[in-house]
mmCIF file of C-alpha atoms and ligand atoms in Angstrom:
data_model
loop_
_atom_site.group_PDB
_atom_site.id
_atom_site.type_symbol
_atom_site.label_atom_id
_atom_site.label_comp_id
_atom_site.label_asym_id
_atom_site.label_seq_id
_atom_site.Cartn_x
_atom_site.Cartn_y
_atom_site.Cartn_z
ATOM 1 C CA MET N 1 0.000 0.000 0.000
ATOM 2 C CA THR N 2 1.273 3.488 -0.781
ATOM 3 C CA ILE N 3 0.285 6.483 1.275
ATOM 4 C CA GLU N 4 0.131 9.627 -0.799
ATOM 5 C CA THR N 5 1.386 12.798 0.770
ATOM 6 C CA PRO N 6 -0.314 15.805 -0.831
ATOM 7 C CA SER N 7 2.025 18.147 -2.695
ATOM 8 C CA PRO N 8 2.802 21.388 -0.862
ATOM 9 C CA ILE N 9 0.451 24.306 -1.470
ATOM 10 C CA ARG N 10 2.133 27.095 -3.458
ATOM 11 C CA GLN N 11 -0.774 29.284 -4.540
ATOM 12 C CA ALA N 12 -3.239 31.467 -2.676
ATOM 13 C CA LEU N 13 -6.143 33.564 -3.843
ATOM 14 C CA VAL N 14 -7.048 36.530 -1.642
ATOM 15 C CA LEU N 15 -10.620 37.856 -1.912
ATOM 16 C CA VAL N 16 -10.356 41.640 -1.888
ATOM 17 C CA GLY N 17 -13.314 42.620 -4.055
ATOM 18 C CA GLY N 18 -15.873 43.475 -1.368
ATOM 19 C CA ARG N 19 -17.077 47.068 -0.921
ATOM 20 C CA GLY N 20 -15.879 47.453 2.660
ATOM 21 C CA THR N 21 -19.041 49.352 3.636
ATOM 22 C CA ARG N 22 -18.574 48.648 7.336
ATOM 23 C CA MET N 23 -15.290 50.578 7.161
ATOM 24 C CA TRP N 24 -16.680 53.589 5.264
ATOM 25 C CA PRO N 25 -15.477 56.349 4.814
ATOM 26 C CA LEU N 26 -11.924 54.977 4.944
ATOM 27 C CA THR N 27 -12.857 52.585 2.132
ATOM 28 C CA ALA N 28 -14.182 55.412 -0.078
ATOM 29 C CA SER N 29 -10.678 55.834 -1.500
ATOM 30 C CA THR N 30 -8.740 52.802 -0.245
ATOM 31 C CA PRO N 31 -9.684 49.119 -0.603
ATOM 32 C CA LYS N 32 -10.228 47.597 2.856
ATOM 33 C CA SER N 33 -7.225 45.288 2.467
ATOM 34 C CA LEU N 34 -4.935 48.249 1.759
ATOM 35 C CA LEU N 35 -5.880 50.123 4.935
ATOM 36 C CA PRO N 36 -2.813 50.403 7.106
ATOM 37 C CA LEU N 37 -2.460 48.113 10.110
ATOM 38 C CA ALA N 38 0.336 49.200 12.430
ATOM 39 C CA GLY N 39 1.684 51.248 9.526
ATOM 40 C CA ARG N 40 1.722 48.576 6.791
ATOM 41 C CA PRO N 41 -1.049 47.813 4.307
ATOM 42 C CA PHE N 42 -3.125 44.998 5.750
ATOM 43 C CA LEU N 43 -2.486 42.830 2.693
ATOM 44 C CA GLU N 44 1.236 42.981 3.389
ATOM 45 C CA HIS N 45 0.727 41.260 6.748
ATOM 46 C CA GLN N 46 -1.317 38.597 4.945
ATOM 47 C CA VAL N 47 1.155 38.064 2.131
ATOM 48 C CA SER N 48 4.039 37.716 4.534
ATOM 49 C CA GLN N 49 2.100 35.068 6.492
ATOM 50 C CA LEU N 50 1.296 33.227 3.266
ATOM 51 C CA GLY N 51 4.973 33.411 2.255
ATOM 52 C CA ASP N 52 5.956 31.929 5.626
ATOM 53 C CA ALA N 53 3.596 29.026 4.849
ATOM 54 C CA GLY N 54 5.432 28.296 1.569
ATOM 55 C CA VAL N 55 3.127 30.155 -0.847
ATOM 56 C CA ASP N 56 5.011 31.737 -3.753
ATOM 57 C CA GLU N 57 2.133 33.050 -5.862
ATOM 58 C CA VAL N 58 -0.777 35.193 -4.655
ATOM 59 C CA VAL N 59 -3.713 36.103 -6.892
ATOM 60 C CA LEU N 60 -5.767 39.083 -5.723
ATOM 61 C CA ALA N 61 -9.425 38.932 -6.803
ATOM 62 C CA VAL N 62 -10.358 42.621 -7.143
ATOM 63 C CA GLY N 63 -13.385 44.612 -8.308
ATOM 64 C CA VAL N 64 -13.027 46.637 -11.495
ATOM 65 C CA ASP N 65 -13.612 49.947 -9.677
ATOM 66 C CA GLN N 66 -10.553 49.415 -7.467
ATOM 67 C CA VAL N 67 -8.049 48.337 -10.106
ATOM 68 C CA ALA N 68 -6.168 51.648 -10.072
ATOM 69 C CA ALA N 69 -5.510 51.455 -6.316
ATOM 70 C CA TRP N 70 -4.344 47.862 -6.642
ATOM 71 C CA GLU N 71 -2.073 48.538 -9.602
ATOM 72 C CA ALA N 72 -0.471 51.391 -7.676
ATOM 73 C CA TYR N 73 0.084 49.055 -4.733
ATOM 74 C CA LEU N 74 1.568 46.281 -6.866
ATOM 75 C CA ALA N 75 4.028 48.741 -8.415
ATOM 76 C CA SER N 76 5.586 49.357 -4.987
ATOM 77 C CA ALA N 77 4.917 46.093 -3.128
ATOM 78 C CA PRO N 78 7.857 44.655 -1.172
ATOM 79 C CA SER N 79 9.554 41.477 -2.367
ATOM 80 C CA GLY N 80 7.980 38.154 -1.439
ATOM 81 C CA PRO N 81 5.437 35.906 -3.147
ATOM 82 C CA ARG N 82 4.579 36.995 -6.704
ATOM 83 C CA LEU N 83 1.378 39.082 -6.763
ATOM 84 C CA SER N 84 -1.072 39.345 -9.655
ATOM 85 C CA LEU N 85 -4.579 40.738 -10.129
ATOM 86 C CA ALA N 86 -7.718 38.950 -11.282
ATOM 87 C CA VAL N 87 -10.226 41.663 -12.159
ATOM 88 C CA GLU N 88 -14.009 41.157 -11.959
ATOM 89 C CA ASP N 89 -16.176 43.262 -14.268
ATOM 90 C CA ARG N 90 -19.040 42.743 -11.821
ATOM 91 C CA PRO N 91 -18.966 41.368 -8.262
ATOM 92 C CA LEU N 92 -18.869 37.573 -8.467
ATOM 93 C CA ASP N 93 -19.186 36.974 -4.715
ATOM 94 C CA THR N 94 -16.681 34.853 -2.830
ATOM 95 C CA ALA N 95 -16.699 31.517 -4.703
ATOM 96 C CA GLY N 96 -17.575 33.090 -8.080
ATOM 97 C CA ALA N 97 -14.344 35.092 -7.825
ATOM 98 C CA VAL N 98 -12.403 31.844 -7.394
ATOM 99 C CA MET N 99 -14.291 30.083 -10.200
ATOM 100 C CA ALA N 100 -13.310 32.912 -12.558
ATOM 101 C CA VAL N 101 -9.597 32.086 -12.152
ATOM 102 C CA LEU N 102 -9.856 28.337 -11.658
ATOM 103 C CA ASP N 103 -7.861 27.614 -14.817
ATOM 104 C CA ARG N 104 -4.909 29.502 -13.299
ATOM 105 C CA MET N 105 -4.958 27.506 -10.076
ATOM 106 C CA ASP N 106 -3.262 24.244 -9.036
ATOM 107 C CA ASP N 107 -5.268 21.193 -7.946
ATOM 108 C CA ARG N 108 -5.110 22.435 -4.351
ATOM 109 C CA PHE N 109 -4.711 26.037 -3.218
ATOM 110 C CA LEU N 110 -5.457 28.443 -0.377
ATOM 111 C CA VAL N 111 -8.267 31.016 -0.340
ATOM 112 C CA LEU N 112 -8.147 33.881 2.160
ATOM 113 C CA ASN N 113 -10.674 36.615 2.946
ATOM 114 C CA GLY N 114 -9.023 40.002 2.519
ATOM 115 C CA ASP N 115 -9.701 41.149 6.082
ATOM 116 C CA VAL N 116 -8.365 38.393 8.356
ATOM 117 C CA ILE N 117 -4.917 37.517 9.676
ATOM 118 C CA PHE N 118 -3.623 34.725 11.843
ATOM 119 C CA THR N 119 -1.138 35.094 14.649
ATOM 120 C CA THR N 120 -0.684 31.327 14.624
ATOM 121 C CA ALA N 121 1.172 29.964 11.582
ATOM 122 C CA ILE N 122 -0.899 29.233 8.477
ATOM 123 C CA ALA N 123 1.550 26.352 7.868
ATOM 124 C CA ARG N 124 0.231 24.651 11.011
ATOM 125 C CA PHE N 125 -3.317 24.793 9.682
ATOM 126 C CA VAL N 126 -2.176 23.347 6.347
ATOM 127 C CA ALA N 127 -0.236 20.560 8.072
ATOM 128 C CA ALA N 128 -3.235 19.636 10.243
ATOM 129 C CA ALA N 129 -5.773 19.679 7.385
ATOM 130 C CA PRO N 130 -7.322 16.366 6.317
ATOM 131 C CA SER N 131 -8.129 15.637 2.692
ATOM 132 C CA ALA N 132 -11.509 17.094 1.564
ATOM 133 C CA GLY N 133 -13.035 19.212 -1.200
ATOM 134 C CA ALA N 134 -12.497 22.187 1.087
ATOM 135 C CA VAL N 135 -11.007 22.530 4.565
ATOM 136 C CA LEU N 136 -11.935 25.563 6.660
ATOM 137 C CA ALA N 137 -9.825 27.214 9.341
ATOM 138 C CA LEU N 138 -12.121 27.705 12.328
ATOM 139 C CA ALA N 139 -12.073 30.020 15.315
ATOM 140 C CA GLN N 140 -14.094 30.133 18.507
ATOM 141 C CA VAL N 141 -15.864 33.419 19.318
ATOM 142 C CA PRO N 142 -18.290 34.549 22.033
ATOM 143 C CA ASP N 143 -20.907 35.892 19.545
ATOM 144 C CA PRO N 144 -20.948 33.733 16.417
ATOM 145 C CA SER N 145 -23.969 35.418 14.787
ATOM 146 C CA ALA N 146 -21.826 37.808 12.706
ATOM 147 C CA TYR N 147 -19.966 34.905 11.099
ATOM 148 C CA GLY N 148 -20.339 31.640 9.223
ATOM 149 C CA VAL N 149 -21.169 29.130 11.966
ATOM 150 C CA VAL N 150 -19.790 25.614 11.634
ATOM 151 C CA VAL N 151 -20.938 22.399 13.326
ATOM 152 C CA LEU N 152 -18.224 19.721 13.236
ATOM 153 C CA ASP N 153 -18.727 15.984 13.740
ATOM 154 C CA ASP N 154 -16.342 13.795 15.743
ATOM 155 C CA ASP N 155 -14.191 13.163 12.645
ATOM 156 C CA GLY N 156 -13.605 16.846 11.895
ATOM 157 C CA ARG N 157 -16.113 16.854 9.004
ATOM 158 C CA VAL N 158 -18.496 19.800 8.772
ATOM 159 C CA GLU N 159 -22.066 18.707 9.468
ATOM 160 C CA ARG N 160 -23.642 22.121 8.995
ATOM 161 C CA PHE N 161 -22.531 25.530 7.732
ATOM 162 C CA VAL N 162 -24.880 28.434 8.531
ATOM 163 C CA GLU N 163 -23.892 31.925 7.396
ATOM 164 C CA LYS N 164 -24.801 34.665 9.910
ATOM 165 C CA PRO N 165 -27.615 32.974 11.833
ATOM 166 C CA ALA N 166 -30.057 35.241 13.672
ATOM 167 C CA PRO N 167 -28.658 36.271 17.092
ATOM 168 C CA GLY N 168 -29.244 33.564 19.667
ATOM 169 C CA THR N 169 -29.883 30.811 17.104
ATOM 170 C CA ALA N 170 -26.265 29.821 16.280
ATOM 171 C CA PRO N 171 -25.897 26.029 16.527
ATOM 172 C CA ALA N 172 -22.227 26.271 17.701
ATOM 173 C CA ASP N 173 -19.605 28.833 18.736
ATOM 174 C CA THR N 174 -17.130 27.649 16.112
ATOM 175 C CA VAL N 175 -16.939 29.992 13.119
ATOM 176 C CA ASN N 176 -15.413 30.214 9.679
ATOM 177 C CA ALA N 177 -12.169 32.190 10.054
ATOM 178 C CA GLY N 178 -12.001 33.046 6.333
ATOM 179 C CA LEU N 179 -9.069 30.782 5.325
ATOM 180 C CA TYR N 180 -9.644 27.669 3.233
ATOM 181 C CA ILE N 181 -7.783 24.945 1.419
ATOM 182 C CA VAL N 182 -9.774 24.315 -1.749
ATOM 183 C CA GLU N 183 -9.461 21.443 -4.210
ATOM 184 C CA ARG N 184 -10.265 22.480 -7.788
ATOM 185 C CA ARG N 185 -12.533 19.466 -8.244
ATOM 186 C CA ALA N 186 -14.852 20.774 -5.511
ATOM 187 C CA LEU N 187 -15.751 23.796 -7.671
ATOM 188 C CA GLU N 188 -15.771 22.264 -11.113
ATOM 189 C CA ASP N 189 -19.483 21.339 -11.068
ATOM 190 C CA PHE N 190 -20.735 24.830 -10.236
ATOM 191 C CA GLU N 191 -21.842 27.223 -12.990
ATOM 192 C CA PRO N 192 -19.607 30.264 -13.589
ATOM 193 C CA GLY N 193 -21.035 33.602 -12.417
ATOM 194 C CA PRO N 194 -21.851 34.975 -8.958
ATOM 195 C CA LEU N 195 -21.528 32.236 -6.351
ATOM 196 C CA SER N 196 -21.133 32.319 -2.564
ATOM 197 C CA PHE N 197 -18.899 29.933 -0.650
ATOM 198 C CA GLU N 198 -20.825 30.663 2.489
ATOM 199 C CA ARG N 199 -24.415 30.394 1.245
ATOM 200 C CA ARG N 200 -24.088 27.734 -1.439
ATOM 201 C CA VAL N 201 -20.742 25.940 -1.876
ATOM 202 C CA PHE N 202 -20.026 25.139 1.783
ATOM 203 C CA PRO N 203 -23.560 23.947 2.637
ATOM 204 C CA GLU N 204 -23.493 21.705 -0.467
ATOM 205 C CA LEU N 205 -20.037 20.290 0.263
ATOM 206 C CA ALA N 206 -21.130 19.676 3.864
ATOM 207 C CA ALA N 207 -24.166 17.714 2.649
ATOM 208 C CA ARG N 208 -21.782 15.563 0.556
ATOM 209 C CA LYS N 209 -19.421 15.047 3.538
ATOM 210 C CA ASP N 210 -16.708 16.735 1.494
ATOM 211 C CA LEU N 211 -16.094 19.706 3.832
ATOM 212 C CA ALA N 212 -13.726 19.557 6.826
ATOM 213 C CA GLY N 213 -12.695 22.050 9.492
ATOM 214 C CA VAL N 214 -9.652 22.588 11.697
ATOM 215 C CA VAL N 215 -9.807 24.854 14.737
ATOM 216 C CA VAL N 216 -6.838 27.242 14.796
ATOM 217 C CA ASP N 217 -6.136 28.029 18.401
ATOM 218 C CA GLY N 218 -6.476 31.582 19.598
ATOM 219 C CA GLY N 219 -4.641 33.611 17.040
ATOM 220 C CA TRP N 220 -7.204 34.945 14.614
ATOM 221 C CA LEU N 221 -7.799 38.624 13.920
ATOM 222 C CA ASP N 222 -10.351 40.345 11.699
ATOM 223 C CA ILE N 223 -10.291 44.032 10.633
ATOM 224 C CA GLY N 224 -13.704 44.080 8.972
ATOM 225 C CA THR N 225 -15.412 46.550 11.352
ATOM 226 C CA PRO N 226 -14.133 49.654 13.199
ATOM 227 C CA HIS N 227 -14.237 47.788 16.545
ATOM 228 C CA LEU N 228 -12.228 44.900 15.140
ATOM 229 C CA TYR N 229 -9.816 47.176 13.272
ATOM 230 C CA LEU N 230 -8.997 48.985 16.520
ATOM 231 C CA ASP N 231 -8.786 45.773 18.573
ATOM 232 C CA THR N 232 -6.444 44.257 15.990
ATOM 233 C CA HIS N 233 -4.000 47.146 16.429
ATOM 234 C CA GLU N 234 -3.813 46.434 20.133
ATOM 235 C CA ARG N 235 -2.876 42.805 19.419
ATOM 236 C CA VAL N 236 -0.458 43.453 16.546
ATOM 237 C CA GLN N 237 1.301 46.279 18.402
ATOM 238 C CA ALA N 238 1.638 44.358 21.668
ATOM 239 C CA ASP N 239 5.440 44.829 21.650
ATOM 240 C CA THR N 240 5.340 48.527 20.677
ATOM 241 C CA PRO N 241 2.020 49.762 22.055
ATOM 242 C CA HIS N 242 2.466 53.424 21.167
ATOM 243 C CA LEU N 243 3.753 53.240 17.632
ATOM 244 C CA ALA N 244 4.453 56.258 15.419
ATOM 245 C CA ALA N 245 6.015 56.592 11.974
ATOM 246 C CA ASP N 246 9.535 58.039 12.022
ATOM 247 C CA ASP N 247 8.453 61.389 10.639
ATOM 248 C CA ALA N 248 5.316 61.763 12.773
ATOM 249 C CA HIS N 249 5.374 64.828 14.994
ATOM 250 C CA VAL N 250 4.132 63.906 18.444
ATOM 251 C CA VAL N 251 4.126 66.600 21.113
ATOM 252 C CA GLY N 252 0.804 65.830 22.796
ATOM 253 C CA ARG N 253 -0.024 62.792 24.894
ATOM 254 C CA ARG N 254 -0.611 59.206 23.797
ATOM 255 C CA SER N 255 -2.562 57.319 26.432
ATOM 256 C CA GLY N 256 -4.323 54.041 27.146
ATOM 257 C CA SER N 257 -2.915 50.692 26.113
ATOM 258 C CA TRP N 258 -1.947 51.531 22.503
ATOM 259 C CA SER N 259 -2.039 54.105 19.687
ATOM 260 C CA TYR N 260 -0.816 54.475 16.125
ATOM 261 C CA VAL N 261 0.312 57.732 14.501
ATOM 262 C CA GLY N 262 1.064 57.616 10.778
ATOM 263 C CA ALA N 263 3.686 59.248 8.577
ATOM 264 C CA GLY N 264 3.771 63.019 8.724
ATOM 265 C CA ALA N 265 0.860 63.177 11.177
ATOM 266 C CA SER N 266 1.014 65.735 13.937
ATOM 267 C CA ILE N 267 -0.238 65.532 17.526
ATOM 268 C CA GLU N 268 0.001 69.024 18.926
ATOM 269 C CA ALA N 269 0.556 70.219 22.491
ATOM 270 C CA GLU N 270 -2.023 69.162 25.106
ATOM 271 C CA ALA N 271 -3.814 66.955 22.595
ATOM 272 C CA GLU N 272 -4.585 63.361 23.626
ATOM 273 C CA VAL N 273 -4.665 60.272 21.391
ATOM 274 C CA ARG N 274 -5.917 57.201 23.164
ATOM 275 C CA GLU N 275 -6.300 53.714 21.632
ATOM 276 C CA SER N 276 -6.807 55.303 18.225
ATOM 277 C CA VAL N 277 -5.385 55.299 14.711
ATOM 278 C CA VAL N 278 -4.252 58.630 13.268
ATOM 279 C CA LEU N 279 -3.455 58.097 9.602
ATOM 280 C CA ALA N 280 -0.749 59.744 7.522
ATOM 281 C CA GLY N 281 -0.716 63.514 7.337
ATOM 282 C CA ALA N 282 -3.545 64.045 9.839
ATOM 283 C CA THR N 283 -3.392 66.797 12.465
ATOM 284 C CA ILE N 284 -4.730 66.612 15.993
ATOM 285 C CA ALA N 285 -4.635 70.243 17.050
ATOM 286 C CA GLN N 286 -3.903 71.669 20.464
ATOM 287 C CA GLY N 287 -6.038 70.287 23.256
ATOM 288 C CA ALA N 288 -8.094 67.999 20.978
ATOM 289 C CA VAL N 289 -9.030 64.541 22.261
ATOM 290 C CA VAL N 290 -9.250 61.400 20.087
ATOM 291 C CA ARG N 291 -10.317 58.188 21.833
ATOM 292 C CA ARG N 292 -11.013 54.761 20.314
ATOM 293 C CA SER N 293 -11.474 56.371 16.913
ATOM 294 C CA ILE N 294 -9.864 56.539 13.481
ATOM 295 C CA VAL N 295 -8.706 59.784 11.867
ATOM 296 C CA GLY N 296 -8.295 59.484 8.084
ATOM 297 C CA ARG N 297 -5.412 60.670 5.932
ATOM 298 C CA ASN N 298 -4.765 64.424 6.018
ATOM 299 C CA ALA N 299 -7.847 65.050 8.186
ATOM 300 C CA VAL N 300 -7.736 67.780 10.822
ATOM 301 C CA ILE N 301 -9.200 67.638 14.311
ATOM 302 C CA GLY N 302 -9.370 71.259 15.403
ATOM 303 C CA ALA N 303 -8.259 72.726 18.703
ATOM 304 C CA GLY N 304 -10.175 71.389 21.673
ATOM 305 C CA ALA N 305 -12.432 69.164 19.526
ATOM 306 C CA ARG N 306 -13.465 65.766 20.933
ATOM 307 C CA VAL N 307 -13.693 62.618 18.789
ATOM 308 C CA ILE N 308 -14.725 59.740 20.988
ATOM 309 C CA ASP N 309 -15.786 56.086 20.706
ATOM 310 C CA HIS N 310 -15.524 54.503 17.245
ATOM 311 C CA VAL N 311 -15.849 57.735 15.304
ATOM 312 C CA ILE N 312 -14.283 57.643 11.829
ATOM 313 C CA VAL N 313 -13.177 60.907 10.259
ATOM 314 C CA GLY N 314 -12.738 60.575 6.486
ATOM 315 C CA GLU N 315 -9.710 61.574 4.447
ATOM 316 C CA ASP N 316 -9.166 65.371 4.152
ATOM 317 C CA ALA N 317 -12.136 66.130 6.435
ATOM 318 C CA VAL N 318 -11.942 68.923 9.006
ATOM 319 C CA VAL N 319 -13.592 68.686 12.400
ATOM 320 C CA GLY N 320 -13.630 72.324 13.492
ATOM 321 C CA ALA N 321 -12.294 73.549 16.810
ATOM 322 C CA GLY N 322 -14.574 72.759 19.736
ATOM 323 C CA CYS N 323 -16.783 70.246 17.855
ATOM 324 C CA GLU N 324 -17.745 67.048 19.663
ATOM 325 C CA LEU N 325 -18.443 63.716 17.936
ATOM 326 C CA HIS N 326 -19.257 60.466 19.722
ATOM 327 C CA ALA N 327 -20.385 56.886 19.337
ATOM 328 C CA GLY N 328 -19.804 55.634 15.812
ATOM 329 C CA ILE N 329 -20.373 58.926 13.922
ATOM 330 C CA ARG N 330 -18.685 58.913 10.501
ATOM 331 C CA VAL N 331 -17.534 62.096 8.783
ATOM 332 C CA ALA N 332 -17.443 61.883 4.974
ATOM 333 C CA PRO N 333 -14.168 62.550 3.145
ATOM 334 C CA GLY N 334 -13.435 66.225 2.539
ATOM 335 C CA ILE N 335 -16.312 67.522 4.701
ATOM 336 C CA GLU N 336 -15.571 70.603 6.791
ATOM 337 C CA LEU N 337 -17.395 70.992 10.078
ATOM 338 C CA GLY N 338 -17.088 74.609 11.118
ATOM 339 C CA GLU N 339 -15.739 75.713 14.462
ATOM 340 C CA ARG N 340 -18.128 74.691 17.282
ATOM 341 C CA SER N 341 -20.709 73.762 14.624
ATOM 342 C CA ILE N 342 -21.703 70.377 15.984
ATOM 343 C CA THR N 343 -21.985 68.489 19.268
ATOM 344 C CA VAL N 344 -23.404 64.973 19.103
ATOM 345 C CA ARG N 345 -23.484 62.705 22.124
ATOM 346 C CA PRO N 346 -24.903 59.228 22.639
ATOM 347 C CA PRO N 347 -28.242 58.962 24.480
ATOM 348 C CA ARG N 348 -27.925 58.091 28.148
HETATM 349 N N1 GDD M 401 -13.349 39.358 -5.421
HETATM 350 C C1 GDD M 401 -14.432 39.501 -4.654
HETATM 351 N N2 GDD M 401 -15.653 39.622 -5.255
HETATM 352 N N3 GDD M 401 -14.281 39.536 -3.312
HETATM 353 C C2 GDD M 401 -15.397 39.676 -2.560
HETATM 354 C C3 GDD M 401 -16.693 39.810 -3.117
HETATM 355 C C4 GDD M 401 -16.817 39.777 -4.546
HETATM 356 O O1 GDD M 401 -17.908 39.895 -5.134
HETATM 357 N N4 GDD M 401 -17.594 39.941 -2.087
HETATM 358 C C5 GDD M 401 -16.863 39.893 -0.946
HETATM 359 N N5 GDD M 401 -15.542 39.749 -1.229
HETATM 360 C C6 GDD M 401 -14.429 39.631 -0.276
HETATM 361 C C7 GDD M 401 -14.356 40.778 0.711
HETATM 362 O O2 GDD M 401 -13.504 41.814 0.201
HETATM 363 C C8 GDD M 401 -13.737 40.111 1.933
HETATM 364 O O3 GDD M 401 -12.333 40.096 1.894
HETATM 365 C C9 GDD M 401 -14.210 38.664 1.827
HETATM 366 O O4 GDD M 401 -14.671 38.471 0.473
HETATM 367 C C10 GDD M 401 -15.347 38.333 2.813
HETATM 368 O O5 GDD M 401 -16.354 39.324 2.678
HETATM 369 P P1 GDD M 401 -16.849 40.158 3.946
HETATM 370 O O6 GDD M 401 -17.858 41.125 3.450
HETATM 371 O O7 GDD M 401 -15.707 40.639 4.746
HETATM 372 O O8 GDD M 401 -17.630 38.992 4.703
HETATM 373 P P2 GDD M 401 -17.962 38.874 6.243
HETATM 374 O O9 GDD M 401 -16.873 39.419 7.083
HETATM 375 O O10 GDD M 401 -19.322 39.423 6.469
HETATM 376 O O11 GDD M 401 -18.048 37.283 6.439
HETATM 377 C C11 GDD M 401 -17.019 36.450 5.940
HETATM 378 O O12 GDD M 401 -15.903 36.420 6.803
HETATM 379 C C12 GDD M 401 -16.152 35.853 8.117
HETATM 380 C C13 GDD M 401 -14.810 35.853 8.837
HETATM 381 O O13 GDD M 401 -14.317 37.125 8.991
HETATM 382 C C14 GDD M 401 -17.617 35.040 5.757
HETATM 383 O O14 GDD M 401 -16.651 34.259 5.069
HETATM 384 C C15 GDD M 401 -17.960 34.424 7.104
HETATM 385 O O15 GDD M 401 -18.406 33.080 6.922
HETATM 386 C C16 GDD M 401 -16.731 34.439 8.000
HETATM 387 O O16 GDD M 401 -17.066 33.924 9.289
HETATM 388 MG MG1 MG M 402 -15.176 40.444 6.751
#
């Protein structure tokens, strides 16, 4: 009897064609996967993890409206696995995007959502994966309803896959972490065109007992929402909690357990930046306070203004002196809020 060892996986496809609406307005001009995380485009963290797992070719499945941003990124990307674009004229959804490039892929390859990273090695997941049409990396979370929920049987096969069940109805706390090993044959019977892994392919493979799952312990991070984007900074910057680009100008105070200040950004005297991301070129003027919020590129937070609790200020926007924004308010790119023109607070 011969035991076949599967050949190593050398290709990955990263799904980066979503609209990133939960991260608007930052995603108005930048694809979600190119938003900086601890000062480097998110995709760069992903590609370096894929490279560490032995991948030498990464295909990025992008939407046609974001091609320019991706081409600009590819022109300056650091060395590592070879990157190429697969452009969709219309959104093909998660599995449709893979189907569209199936003829470029090996018999077995990795698929990664564009907004997740793993602090545990991807190679360990690959080594632990059994043979199946698709194998999902799984994580355990306290509230599974925002995810694809997976029920495993005793042999590590997926019994059920339920995408975003209504709150309180999730059949397990194990969720799809957005990293898969896919065998080409598992997709070959589906029609080309828009197709969802989560709503169609995975439930069908599960019914055929051709879907497996491997729980990756602990280290899984998602940047898909402002809360998660901020939380991920805290984890990724654990060794350098208050990180600033070399040419950032920080005079004011950075407080709390972490902060990030981007290239050329300026934190003026008596300003406070707490557990927040201040992107390149932004200014936090004298006495302004930014807490658990994100300030977009070249935006200005005027003197004494307060930006608190998951506020996102878009690129080039100005929050005038003395304004106060709380609780998830988003300021569109380029908007100028005049001095003391607005105070919004959450209800008590
Ligand atoms: N190319 C392409 N085309 N990519 C797409 C398309 C498309 O039409 N639609 C979505 N994507 C990409 C997004 O850019 C993202 O990287 C990925 O597919 C997943 O889409 P999200 O919109 O981020 O999905 P989600 O976060 O609600 O849920 C997904 O991720 C969870 C883990 O974070 C699902 O896979 C869940 O099952 C999973 O638990
Ligand atoms: Mg997501």
